[in-house]
XYZ file of C-alpha atoms in Angstrom:
698
model
C 40.398 39.414 1.933
C 38.099 40.957 -0.192
C 35.717 40.131 -2.997
C 34.588 41.815 -6.309
C 31.280 43.462 -7.437
C 30.853 45.461 -10.545
C 34.414 45.596 -10.923
C 34.817 47.566 -7.520
C 36.445 45.983 -4.413
C 34.333 45.207 -1.428
C 36.379 45.053 1.549
C 37.535 48.269 3.243
C 35.390 50.459 1.585
C 32.107 48.659 2.719
C 33.379 48.684 6.083
C 34.065 52.576 6.308
C 31.075 53.001 4.660
C 28.755 50.995 7.278
C 29.550 54.049 9.795
C 30.227 57.119 7.511
C 27.035 57.158 5.612
C 24.639 57.543 8.635
C 26.886 60.384 10.016
C 26.659 61.742 6.130
C 22.935 61.442 6.590
C 22.892 63.309 9.790
C 25.019 66.044 8.534
C 22.869 66.935 5.426
C 19.309 66.422 6.731
C 19.044 69.975 8.163
C 20.070 71.202 4.909
C 17.578 69.279 3.023
C 14.835 70.404 5.398
C 15.638 73.712 4.716
C 15.718 73.184 1.007
C 12.417 70.975 0.990
C 10.175 73.893 1.052
C 10.812 74.465 -2.452
C 9.672 70.888 -3.279
C 6.412 70.043 -4.454
C 3.691 68.457 -2.391
C 4.159 65.380 -0.324
C 7.864 65.591 -1.293
C 8.551 68.574 0.817
C 6.942 66.931 3.856
C 8.979 63.727 3.724
C 12.255 64.558 2.074
C 14.293 64.289 5.356
C 12.457 60.974 5.837
C 13.476 59.800 2.593
C 17.245 60.675 2.805
C 17.086 59.037 6.500
C 15.775 55.595 5.294
C 17.491 55.825 1.946
C 21.069 56.168 3.790
C 20.320 53.643 6.345
C 19.541 51.309 3.759
C 22.869 52.053 1.792
C 24.619 51.799 5.179
C 23.119 48.604 5.810
C 23.623 47.117 2.421
C 27.308 47.975 2.904
C 27.339 45.939 6.062
C 25.545 43.063 4.086
C 28.122 43.240 1.098
C 30.579 41.763 3.499
C 28.348 38.747 4.809
C 30.562 36.352 2.546
C 33.726 37.454 4.306
C 32.286 36.546 7.799
C 31.060 33.377 6.672
C 34.522 32.388 5.473
C 35.598 33.762 9.057
C 37.787 36.077 7.116
C 39.036 39.556 8.194
C 39.555 43.034 7.030
C 41.638 45.410 8.532
C 42.203 48.776 7.062
C 44.057 51.682 8.999
C 44.628 55.443 8.114
C 46.970 58.017 9.941
C 45.055 59.741 12.657
C 47.049 61.355 15.649
C 50.327 61.054 14.396
C 51.780 62.685 17.399
C 50.889 59.603 19.559
C 51.611 57.163 16.578
C 47.917 56.359 16.560
C 46.149 55.128 13.475
C 42.095 55.261 12.771
C 41.021 51.991 11.237
C 38.009 49.651 10.752
C 38.038 45.701 11.673
C 35.604 43.916 9.815
C 35.652 40.106 11.193
C 32.715 37.789 11.619
C 32.033 39.375 15.197
C 31.835 43.055 13.829
C 30.222 41.967 10.489
C 27.193 40.183 11.955
C 26.994 42.815 14.572
C 26.893 45.584 11.781
C 24.276 43.764 9.868
C 22.161 43.122 13.121
C 22.393 46.859 13.864
C 21.872 47.892 10.083
C 18.917 45.784 9.339
C 16.901 46.206 12.655
C 17.803 50.086 12.540
C 16.421 50.330 8.431
C 13.130 48.682 9.680
C 12.830 50.956 12.508
C 13.288 54.013 10.169
C 10.578 52.581 8.142
C 8.549 52.381 11.016
C 9.100 55.957 12.176
C 7.831 57.295 9.140
C 4.394 56.199 10.050
C 4.856 56.683 14.056
C 6.316 60.276 13.703
C 4.179 61.522 10.889
C 3.122 65.000 11.620
C 5.558 65.708 14.164
C 6.956 69.591 14.120
C 10.134 68.597 15.109
C 10.774 65.586 12.650
C 14.408 66.925 11.193
C 15.639 66.793 14.660
C 14.260 63.354 15.201
C 16.017 62.168 11.763
C 19.148 63.784 12.724
C 19.625 62.090 15.868
C 18.538 58.922 14.910
C 21.045 58.792 11.854
C 23.603 60.243 14.483
C 22.598 57.456 16.847
C 23.029 54.802 14.185
C 26.367 56.037 12.877
C 27.753 56.022 16.538
C 26.498 52.493 16.961
C 28.207 51.420 13.914
C 31.488 53.239 14.522
C 31.803 51.220 17.685
C 31.121 47.983 15.963
C 33.554 48.533 13.016
C 36.552 50.401 14.808
C 39.844 48.786 15.538
C 40.919 50.386 18.355
C 39.626 51.308 21.780
C 39.727 55.327 21.290
C 37.788 55.225 18.278
C 35.010 52.737 20.150
C 35.321 55.668 22.867
C 34.136 58.392 20.099
C 31.361 56.130 19.050
C 30.268 55.515 22.403
C 30.336 58.934 23.511
C 28.412 59.733 20.418
C 25.674 57.062 21.449
C 25.477 58.442 24.971
C 24.742 62.069 23.323
C 22.157 60.865 20.864
C 20.356 58.608 23.746
C 20.222 61.933 25.702
C 18.562 63.984 22.783
C 16.020 61.017 22.093
C 15.035 60.075 25.253
C 14.201 63.725 25.984
C 13.196 64.419 22.360
C 9.763 65.765 23.766
C 11.523 68.260 25.971
C 8.455 70.352 26.734
C 7.517 67.772 29.254
C 4.054 67.565 28.682
C 2.304 65.010 31.247
C 1.112 62.568 28.666
C 5.340 62.122 27.896
C 5.960 61.298 31.494
C 6.648 57.909 32.832
C 5.445 56.252 36.145
C 1.983 57.199 38.073
C 1.543 60.889 38.642
C 2.029 61.550 42.488
C 3.402 58.039 43.540
C 6.515 58.221 45.801
C 8.925 55.432 46.832
C 10.631 56.366 50.159
C 9.622 59.930 49.568
C 11.237 59.828 46.020
C 8.739 60.742 43.253
C 8.229 57.739 40.967
C 7.178 60.084 38.115
C 9.678 61.319 35.583
C 9.520 63.842 32.632
C 11.455 63.221 29.502
C 14.056 65.974 30.296
C 14.642 64.430 33.570
C 14.806 60.789 32.116
C 17.350 61.927 29.576
C 19.680 63.883 32.066
C 19.251 60.765 34.401
C 20.185 58.392 31.427
C 23.156 60.713 30.516
C 24.617 61.109 34.048
C 24.108 57.293 35.043
C 25.870 56.044 31.753
C 28.832 58.968 32.154
C 29.509 56.937 35.397
C 30.518 53.696 33.368
C 32.003 56.033 30.622
C 34.597 57.422 33.169
C 35.297 54.111 34.320
C 35.939 52.909 30.738
C 38.302 55.567 29.601
C 40.370 55.076 32.995
C 40.799 51.309 31.784
C 41.522 52.510 28.392
C 43.990 54.711 29.631
C 45.849 52.634 32.046
C 46.377 49.864 29.148
C 47.548 52.585 26.779
C 50.488 53.708 29.342
C 51.786 50.155 29.481
C 50.985 49.167 25.983
C 51.391 52.516 24.166
C 48.540 51.619 21.803
C 44.858 51.240 21.994
C 44.577 48.807 18.934
C 42.912 45.492 19.442
C 45.189 43.747 16.984
C 48.398 45.186 18.168
C 47.302 44.582 21.861
C 47.070 41.007 20.818
C 50.446 41.085 18.967
C 52.600 41.693 21.913
C 51.806 40.668 25.134
C 54.433 42.046 27.181
C 52.228 44.887 28.515
C 49.799 42.452 29.830
C 52.681 40.325 31.750
C 53.989 43.843 33.119
C 50.288 44.829 34.253
C 49.536 41.481 35.406
C 52.778 41.329 37.989
C 51.591 44.897 39.199
C 47.897 43.553 39.913
C 46.726 46.061 37.408
C 45.465 43.929 34.469
C 42.333 42.639 35.906
C 41.322 46.403 37.395
C 41.864 47.754 34.168
C 39.769 45.316 32.147
C 36.716 45.493 34.935
C 36.922 49.495 34.534
C 36.582 48.665 30.894
C 33.620 46.405 31.709
C 31.987 49.507 33.832
C 31.472 51.151 30.354
C 29.604 48.158 29.096
C 27.446 48.095 32.569
C 26.733 51.624 31.961
C 25.495 51.494 28.331
C 23.947 47.991 28.652
C 22.178 48.955 31.814
C 23.506 46.307 33.926
C 23.375 46.148 37.854
C 24.023 48.497 39.580
C 24.100 50.937 36.689
C 20.576 49.734 35.429
C 18.089 52.666 36.752
C 18.125 54.850 34.001
C 16.759 52.181 31.408
C 13.230 52.491 32.854
C 12.738 56.086 32.591
C 14.258 56.026 28.984
C 10.905 55.008 27.912
C 9.868 58.819 27.850
C 11.232 59.017 24.454
C 9.239 57.809 20.964
C 8.677 54.435 20.916
C 10.841 54.286 17.862
C 13.686 55.378 19.859
C 12.742 52.764 22.510
C 13.170 49.921 20.001
C 16.303 51.472 18.358
C 17.780 51.679 22.038
C 16.757 48.237 23.047
C 17.211 46.256 19.948
C 20.112 47.682 17.832
C 22.098 50.372 19.751
C 22.959 51.866 23.246
C 22.330 48.503 25.457
C 23.842 46.271 22.731
C 26.847 48.437 22.738
C 27.937 46.914 26.115
C 27.463 43.395 24.985
C 29.471 43.997 22.013
C 32.479 45.659 23.866
C 32.440 42.406 26.244
C 32.461 40.239 22.867
C 35.409 42.259 21.673
C 37.317 42.184 25.036
C 36.655 38.898 26.186
C 38.449 36.772 23.476
C 41.702 38.815 24.118
C 41.558 38.501 27.784
C 40.860 34.798 27.501
C 43.700 34.500 25.027
C 46.033 36.246 27.459
C 44.802 33.551 30.138
C 45.808 30.858 27.806
C 49.240 32.404 27.382
C 49.415 32.047 31.319
C 48.481 35.751 32.027
C 45.242 34.638 33.928
C 42.141 37.050 34.420
C 39.725 34.628 35.544
C 38.189 37.497 38.067
C 37.169 39.700 34.680
C 34.996 36.528 33.471
C 33.338 36.019 37.036
C 32.361 39.756 37.756
C 30.673 39.766 34.079
C 28.938 36.430 34.550
C 27.638 37.470 38.097
C 26.759 40.896 37.052
C 24.657 39.459 34.141
C 22.974 36.881 36.305
C 21.997 39.168 39.287
C 20.539 41.747 36.293
C 18.787 39.309 34.631
C 16.906 38.179 37.765
C 16.493 41.630 39.290
C 14.896 43.118 36.208
C 12.795 40.053 35.498
C 10.989 39.999 38.774
C 10.284 43.864 38.134
C 8.596 43.398 35.127
C 6.331 40.960 36.761
C 4.151 43.639 38.461
C 4.679 46.986 36.500
C 1.502 48.378 34.839
C 3.205 50.137 31.732
C 3.879 48.143 28.747
C 7.173 49.795 27.373
C 8.346 49.716 31.133
C 7.828 45.712 31.114
C 9.452 45.428 27.889
C 12.367 47.835 29.203
C 12.752 45.504 32.191
C 12.665 42.804 30.013
C 15.848 44.282 27.821
C 17.964 44.710 30.801
C 17.007 40.834 32.167
C 17.910 39.410 28.537
C 21.114 41.529 28.336
C 21.947 39.993 31.572
C 21.663 36.701 29.886
C 24.144 37.392 26.986
C 26.572 38.906 29.730
C 26.193 35.900 31.778
C 27.039 33.608 28.678
C 30.067 35.693 27.705
C 31.121 35.735 31.313
C 30.793 31.915 31.544
C 32.449 31.302 28.418
C 35.882 32.665 29.858
C 35.352 30.426 32.693
C 34.885 27.211 30.517
C 37.472 25.264 28.579
C 35.376 25.570 25.663
C 35.326 29.156 25.213
C 33.341 29.388 21.898
C 30.264 27.625 23.741
C 29.475 30.486 25.992
C 30.840 33.105 23.400
C 28.161 31.586 20.576
C 25.575 31.137 23.101
C 25.545 34.766 24.378
C 25.820 36.295 20.591
C 23.223 34.121 19.154
C 20.877 35.516 21.982
C 21.861 38.880 20.841
C 20.742 38.455 17.608
C 17.523 36.454 18.404
C 16.721 39.376 21.069
C 17.256 41.992 18.587
C 14.586 40.606 16.440
C 11.730 39.829 18.803
C 12.487 42.811 21.055
C 12.488 45.326 18.098
C 9.094 43.834 17.179
C 7.650 44.093 20.385
C 8.546 47.515 21.054
C 7.258 48.683 17.485
C 3.945 46.675 18.352
C 3.715 48.317 21.590
C 4.160 51.627 19.905
C 1.204 50.830 17.554
C -0.881 50.248 20.387
C -0.106 53.253 22.245
C -0.772 55.163 18.946
C -4.266 53.891 18.953
C -4.983 53.752 22.391
C -3.319 56.864 23.659
C -2.077 55.396 27.279
C 0.870 53.648 28.157
C -0.750 51.620 31.051
C -1.950 48.197 30.211
C -4.845 48.506 32.647
C -6.223 51.052 30.113
C -6.206 48.440 27.323
C -8.008 44.684 27.170
C -9.772 43.025 24.450
C -7.790 44.277 21.650
C -6.984 41.078 19.787
C -10.385 41.736 17.877
C -9.733 45.254 16.985
C -5.934 44.905 16.207
C -5.580 41.363 14.555
C -2.309 42.127 12.720
C -0.512 43.477 15.842
C -2.055 40.576 17.958
C -0.559 37.840 15.728
C 2.921 39.530 15.698
C 3.200 40.494 19.088
C 2.043 36.754 20.167
C 5.017 35.448 17.438
C 7.462 38.195 19.028
C 6.311 37.069 22.416
C 6.784 33.283 22.275
C 10.515 34.275 21.137
C 10.913 36.257 24.448
C 9.488 33.473 26.379
C 11.667 30.922 24.758
C 8.793 28.782 23.336
C 10.135 25.410 22.533
C 11.568 24.326 19.318
C 9.807 27.200 16.982
C 11.294 30.579 18.423
C 14.940 31.709 18.271
C 14.616 32.676 21.722
C 14.330 28.997 22.819
C 17.565 28.053 20.960
C 19.571 30.893 22.113
C 18.347 30.285 25.844
C 19.009 26.482 25.522
C 22.298 27.234 24.314
C 23.097 29.666 27.199
C 21.526 27.080 29.726
C 24.171 24.300 28.226
C 27.214 26.462 28.242
C 26.656 27.554 32.073
C 25.703 23.928 32.843
C 28.671 22.553 30.907
C 31.132 25.259 31.962
C 32.437 23.118 34.886
C 33.588 26.048 36.899
C 32.541 26.733 40.409
C 29.742 28.947 39.944
C 28.147 26.766 37.225
C 25.275 25.478 39.330
C 24.251 28.711 40.736
C 24.173 30.783 37.672
C 22.500 27.560 36.157
C 19.639 27.806 38.644
C 19.472 31.676 38.222
C 19.000 31.226 34.839
C 16.253 28.752 34.786
C 14.539 30.739 37.324
C 14.430 33.951 35.273
C 13.362 31.959 32.255
C 10.277 31.075 34.070
C 9.570 34.697 35.071
C 10.184 35.630 31.721
C 7.387 33.703 30.317
C 5.222 34.679 33.151
C 5.520 38.631 32.731
C 5.215 38.145 29.072
C 1.879 36.211 29.464
C 0.802 38.827 31.799
C 1.403 41.303 28.991
C -0.424 39.457 26.290
C -3.546 38.913 28.523
C -3.971 42.327 30.042
C -3.471 44.029 26.408
C -5.462 41.553 24.359
C -7.876 39.554 26.506
C -10.509 40.566 28.908
C -13.203 42.940 28.578
C -12.461 46.413 27.245
C -11.097 48.847 29.771
C -13.055 51.968 30.655
C -10.577 54.011 28.669
C -11.654 52.121 25.420
C -15.233 52.560 26.205
C -14.619 56.239 26.638
C -12.461 56.734 23.822
C -15.350 54.750 21.668
C -17.996 56.900 23.227
C -16.386 59.883 21.960
C -15.915 58.835 18.530
C -12.586 57.537 18.651
C -12.218 53.589 17.615
C -9.602 51.583 17.941
C -7.951 50.423 14.595
C -4.964 48.896 13.108
C -1.534 50.479 12.631
C -0.789 51.638 8.991
C 0.884 49.792 6.769
C 4.201 51.623 7.286
C 4.087 50.418 10.826
C 2.862 47.053 10.852
C 4.875 45.868 8.360
C 8.421 46.206 9.950
C 7.208 44.377 13.122
C 5.743 41.965 11.139
C 8.675 41.234 9.324
C 10.777 40.810 12.324
C 8.056 38.625 14.011
C 7.956 36.361 11.128
C 11.746 35.979 11.399
C 11.440 35.056 14.787
C 9.458 31.962 14.208
C 11.115 31.339 10.665
C 14.538 31.187 12.154
C 13.107 29.488 15.177
C 12.146 26.450 12.811
C 15.519 25.832 11.763
C 17.294 27.536 14.851
C 19.350 24.572 15.780
C 20.950 24.746 12.366
C 21.542 28.493 12.620
C 23.064 27.946 15.857
C 25.546 25.378 14.871
C 26.428 27.461 11.736
C 26.931 30.230 14.083
C 29.072 28.162 16.363
C 31.230 26.841 13.388
C 32.121 30.573 12.338
C 33.146 31.523 15.795
C 35.057 28.415 16.117
C 37.298 29.622 12.738
C 37.186 33.220 13.931
C 38.557 32.494 17.499
C 41.176 30.252 16.081
C 42.257 32.426 13.225
C 42.217 35.969 15.109
C 43.207 34.920 18.591
C 44.554 31.296 18.457
C 41.841 30.045 20.566
C 41.498 26.407 20.005
C 38.168 24.199 20.234
C 38.226 20.819 20.952
C 35.946 18.669 18.567
C 34.123 16.179 20.988
C 32.305 13.517 19.157
C 28.595 13.476 20.241
C 27.489 10.709 22.417
C 23.689 9.430 21.798
C 21.568 10.496 24.342
C 17.871 9.856 25.393
C 16.568 12.942 23.014
C 15.233 12.155 19.875
C 17.523 12.344 16.778
C 16.999 15.866 15.880
C 17.861 16.943 19.282
C 20.979 14.845 19.414
C 23.759 17.231 20.344
C 21.689 19.268 22.899
C 22.427 18.795 26.648
C 19.299 17.085 28.086
C 19.421 18.638 31.446
C 19.562 22.254 29.895
C 16.998 21.338 27.531
C 14.532 19.808 30.216
C 15.107 22.920 32.402
C 14.305 25.148 29.695
C 11.115 23.099 29.088
C 9.968 23.160 32.371
C 10.856 26.855 33.239
C 8.460 27.611 29.984
C 5.694 25.361 30.968
C 5.347 26.695 34.742
C 5.712 30.418 33.561
C 3.614 30.427 30.717
C 1.300 28.002 32.751
C 0.695 30.628 35.655
C 0.540 33.666 33.191
C -2.141 31.877 31.310
C -4.090 31.167 34.384
C -3.942 34.337 35.848
C -3.881 36.769 32.762
C -5.597 34.928 29.840
C -7.795 32.169 31.220
C -8.682 34.543 34.203
C -9.261 31.820 36.398
C -7.773 33.287 39.487
C -7.737 37.054 40.176
C -4.130 38.122 40.754
C -5.157 41.183 42.665
C -7.058 38.722 45.218
C -4.170 36.718 45.418
C -1.898 39.869 46.152
C -4.330 40.768 48.877
C -4.984 37.696 50.333
C -2.177 38.007 52.669
C 0.513 40.240 53.940
C 3.585 38.293 52.639
C 2.055 38.571 49.090
C 1.178 42.073 49.409
C 4.694 42.957 50.773
C 6.364 41.014 47.901
C 4.130 42.870 45.393
C 5.161 46.173 46.635
C 8.610 45.323 47.058
C 8.977 44.447 43.371
C 6.611 47.264 42.400
C 9.052 49.950 44.135
C 11.811 48.229 42.192
C 13.334 46.646 45.099
C 13.721 50.268 46.302
C 17.087 50.655 44.715
C 15.889 53.706 42.350
C 14.764 55.587 45.478
C 18.083 54.623 47.125
C 20.126 55.916 44.337
C 18.281 58.985 44.512
C 18.629 59.332 48.459
C 22.523 58.740 48.206
C 23.283 60.574 44.782
C 20.987 63.523 44.501
C 18.774 64.098 47.806
C 21.585 63.427 50.179
C 24.019 65.612 48.455
C 21.554 68.527 48.031
C 20.898 68.526 51.685
C 24.682 68.536 52.303
C 25.323 71.351 49.969
C 22.337 73.387 51.760
C 23.832 72.553 55.250
C 27.137 73.753 53.806
C 25.585 77.166 52.517
C 23.588 77.907 55.412
C 26.006 76.739 58.440
C 29.258 77.297 56.755
C 29.091 79.691 53.714
C 26.562 81.942 55.337
C 27.366 81.423 58.968
C 31.242 80.883 59.171
C 32.161 82.917 55.896
C 29.511 85.496 55.322
C 28.776 86.397 58.977
C 31.778 85.004 60.768
C 34.656 86.025 58.468
C 33.324 88.794 56.248
C 31.044 90.745 58.664
C 33.258 89.617 61.784
C 36.402 90.758 60.073
C 34.829 94.141 59.203
C 33.369 94.651 62.584
C 36.770 93.723 64.210
C 38.643 96.169 61.864
C 36.270 99.069 62.913
C 36.300 98.250 66.601
C 40.226 98.335 66.505
C 40.128 101.531 64.577
C 37.995 102.888 67.257
C 40.181 101.822 70.007
C 43.456 103.422 67.942
C 41.429 106.576 67.304
C 40.643 106.862 70.862
C 44.463 106.829 71.841
C 45.151 109.854 69.555
C 44.586 112.626 72.108
C 47.114 114.908 70.918
C 48.314 115.762 74.578
C 52.152 115.058 74.727
C 51.913 114.247 78.588
C 49.786 111.301 77.625
C 52.206 109.757 74.630
C 54.887 110.225 77.623
C 53.005 108.459 79.924
C 52.234 105.682 77.570
C 56.043 105.600 76.394
C 57.408 105.530 79.846
C 54.799 102.657 80.813
C 55.868 100.581 77.745
C 59.404 100.964 78.676
C 58.922 100.097 82.130
C 57.216 96.810 80.932
C 60.190 95.865 78.657
C 62.505 96.378 81.764
C 60.794 94.220 83.798
C 60.518 91.497 81.268
C 64.169 91.545 80.804
C 64.931 91.396 84.365
C 62.528 88.431 84.954
């Protein structure tokens, strides 16, 4: 279906332009940079930035033009010939899932691009920055709008390449661009990383998932003969054959492996923390709009297909169980680490991985429930709300880093009086992350997840629900900790020294605080009508799943409960758990870091148990160190041992030198027998003949 605007059809063209325009910008930006030197004044300095922001806006408007189609649960599917020898077409699939996702990616990216004009001002490598940012956005939108797995994979690799280039953007590896504490080690592994090291780590770890993904894709292609999402659903004979051979679940789990890598889910999560070496604008883009959301989107795209196969008798419940538990483990694992980390961007990075875990848990639980749409809506709603408040938090953190010149929260303190706008907006976004009751999008999306998990009725419901609630309490705690360390208390020695040297703390420029201010306001604004927003998204997905996948949703009459009228329809247990989790986490955070009634350092050092727990969490559960020992240090030791004892000893000395010496000795022996005396030759001949005769006689 399509609509009309100024005589032009809006449909397939808009769907193509969503991802084509960012790539087009990336292609022309280097040329614009070369030509800009002929332009007058400021225009020559900012030409590439204007192009990047302009094309980002056009891409976003293309996505926005399709919103009416999403609201009507419509669909646009347009294909063009691609690899004709294999019978493969390229195409776009614009349905409610992809349209909403394209708008999330587009609008968040557009605001981050505006923010970047201030944050990256004066950087000598700004052209390279704009190129990779637009390439990043284009690759993500390609993933979102693609109608087949192969096309998704091209965008997938594009996102990986761009992330490598942007995480290691400051490739000169100056100490100010490192992350971690200089000189600190964990199990002998240095916990201090340069941008180039961090970029390579992200590239390699995500490639582990990418290899799994392409294996799953090819496995499905062998049986189905297509990569297309619509084609896979249209004829399910391939799934029947794969299920009979025990290959269906492994194939989809391999695809999920790609999502684990890109979305930094356990056990492929350790790259995400070091990714903070890139510019803060990059961190905001990775965590809010691209990269880590790619994995969630892939699961959201594949989940209905797998569930529809299950409804047809081709069961693949294990797929959803793995997703749910990977999400739950990741949510808890990274939330606990955020409680103790001293770097503000790392705390936000831990938070991202944890919140992505929530989304995965919801999408996994959806497939284990008779009401698939509940978990599906909850997970995707949390993706939307997280994109808003996390982008705002990262950009606000960047403004603080820009001013303070340190990534450590211990070098901050008392900033609320000097950065009033950032303080207010960060509170609004932080409340969204905590899930502040009734006024933030984060509250409604988390409550929806809690309800979906609790009401799923599967055997894992209660353990998953307990993990979700406990993680929510931890989230509220570390967010209050962050706010307390940054904005409350006395000025740090670092700030005092800055002021003594004439560097005064000031608010971020307009181009920086406007973007994160808008998102912070939206976090609260949409939160005030959050229940209605969630219900609207729910209805849209009900129609979408029905029309596109044949997944029926039972309409159950809402029974009255003990809740007030405006909360009717919510699960009282889920709502109560959400409120209790927020109260406990935020309360403890206030006591330790805002009210400063109790010194957390004294509590940690009060006994061996608390000290051990703190060290365990600070050392990232020793998982990062074990990754290095298993996949870096041990292989290097093995390779050195092979070189020393096999290559140098067995090959070089034993075979090469030994063989040479043996040949030389043999030559000397043979040479010694060549006397030139005929009697000697006759004697040897006779002795040999006698030996042969004796052998024959015996």
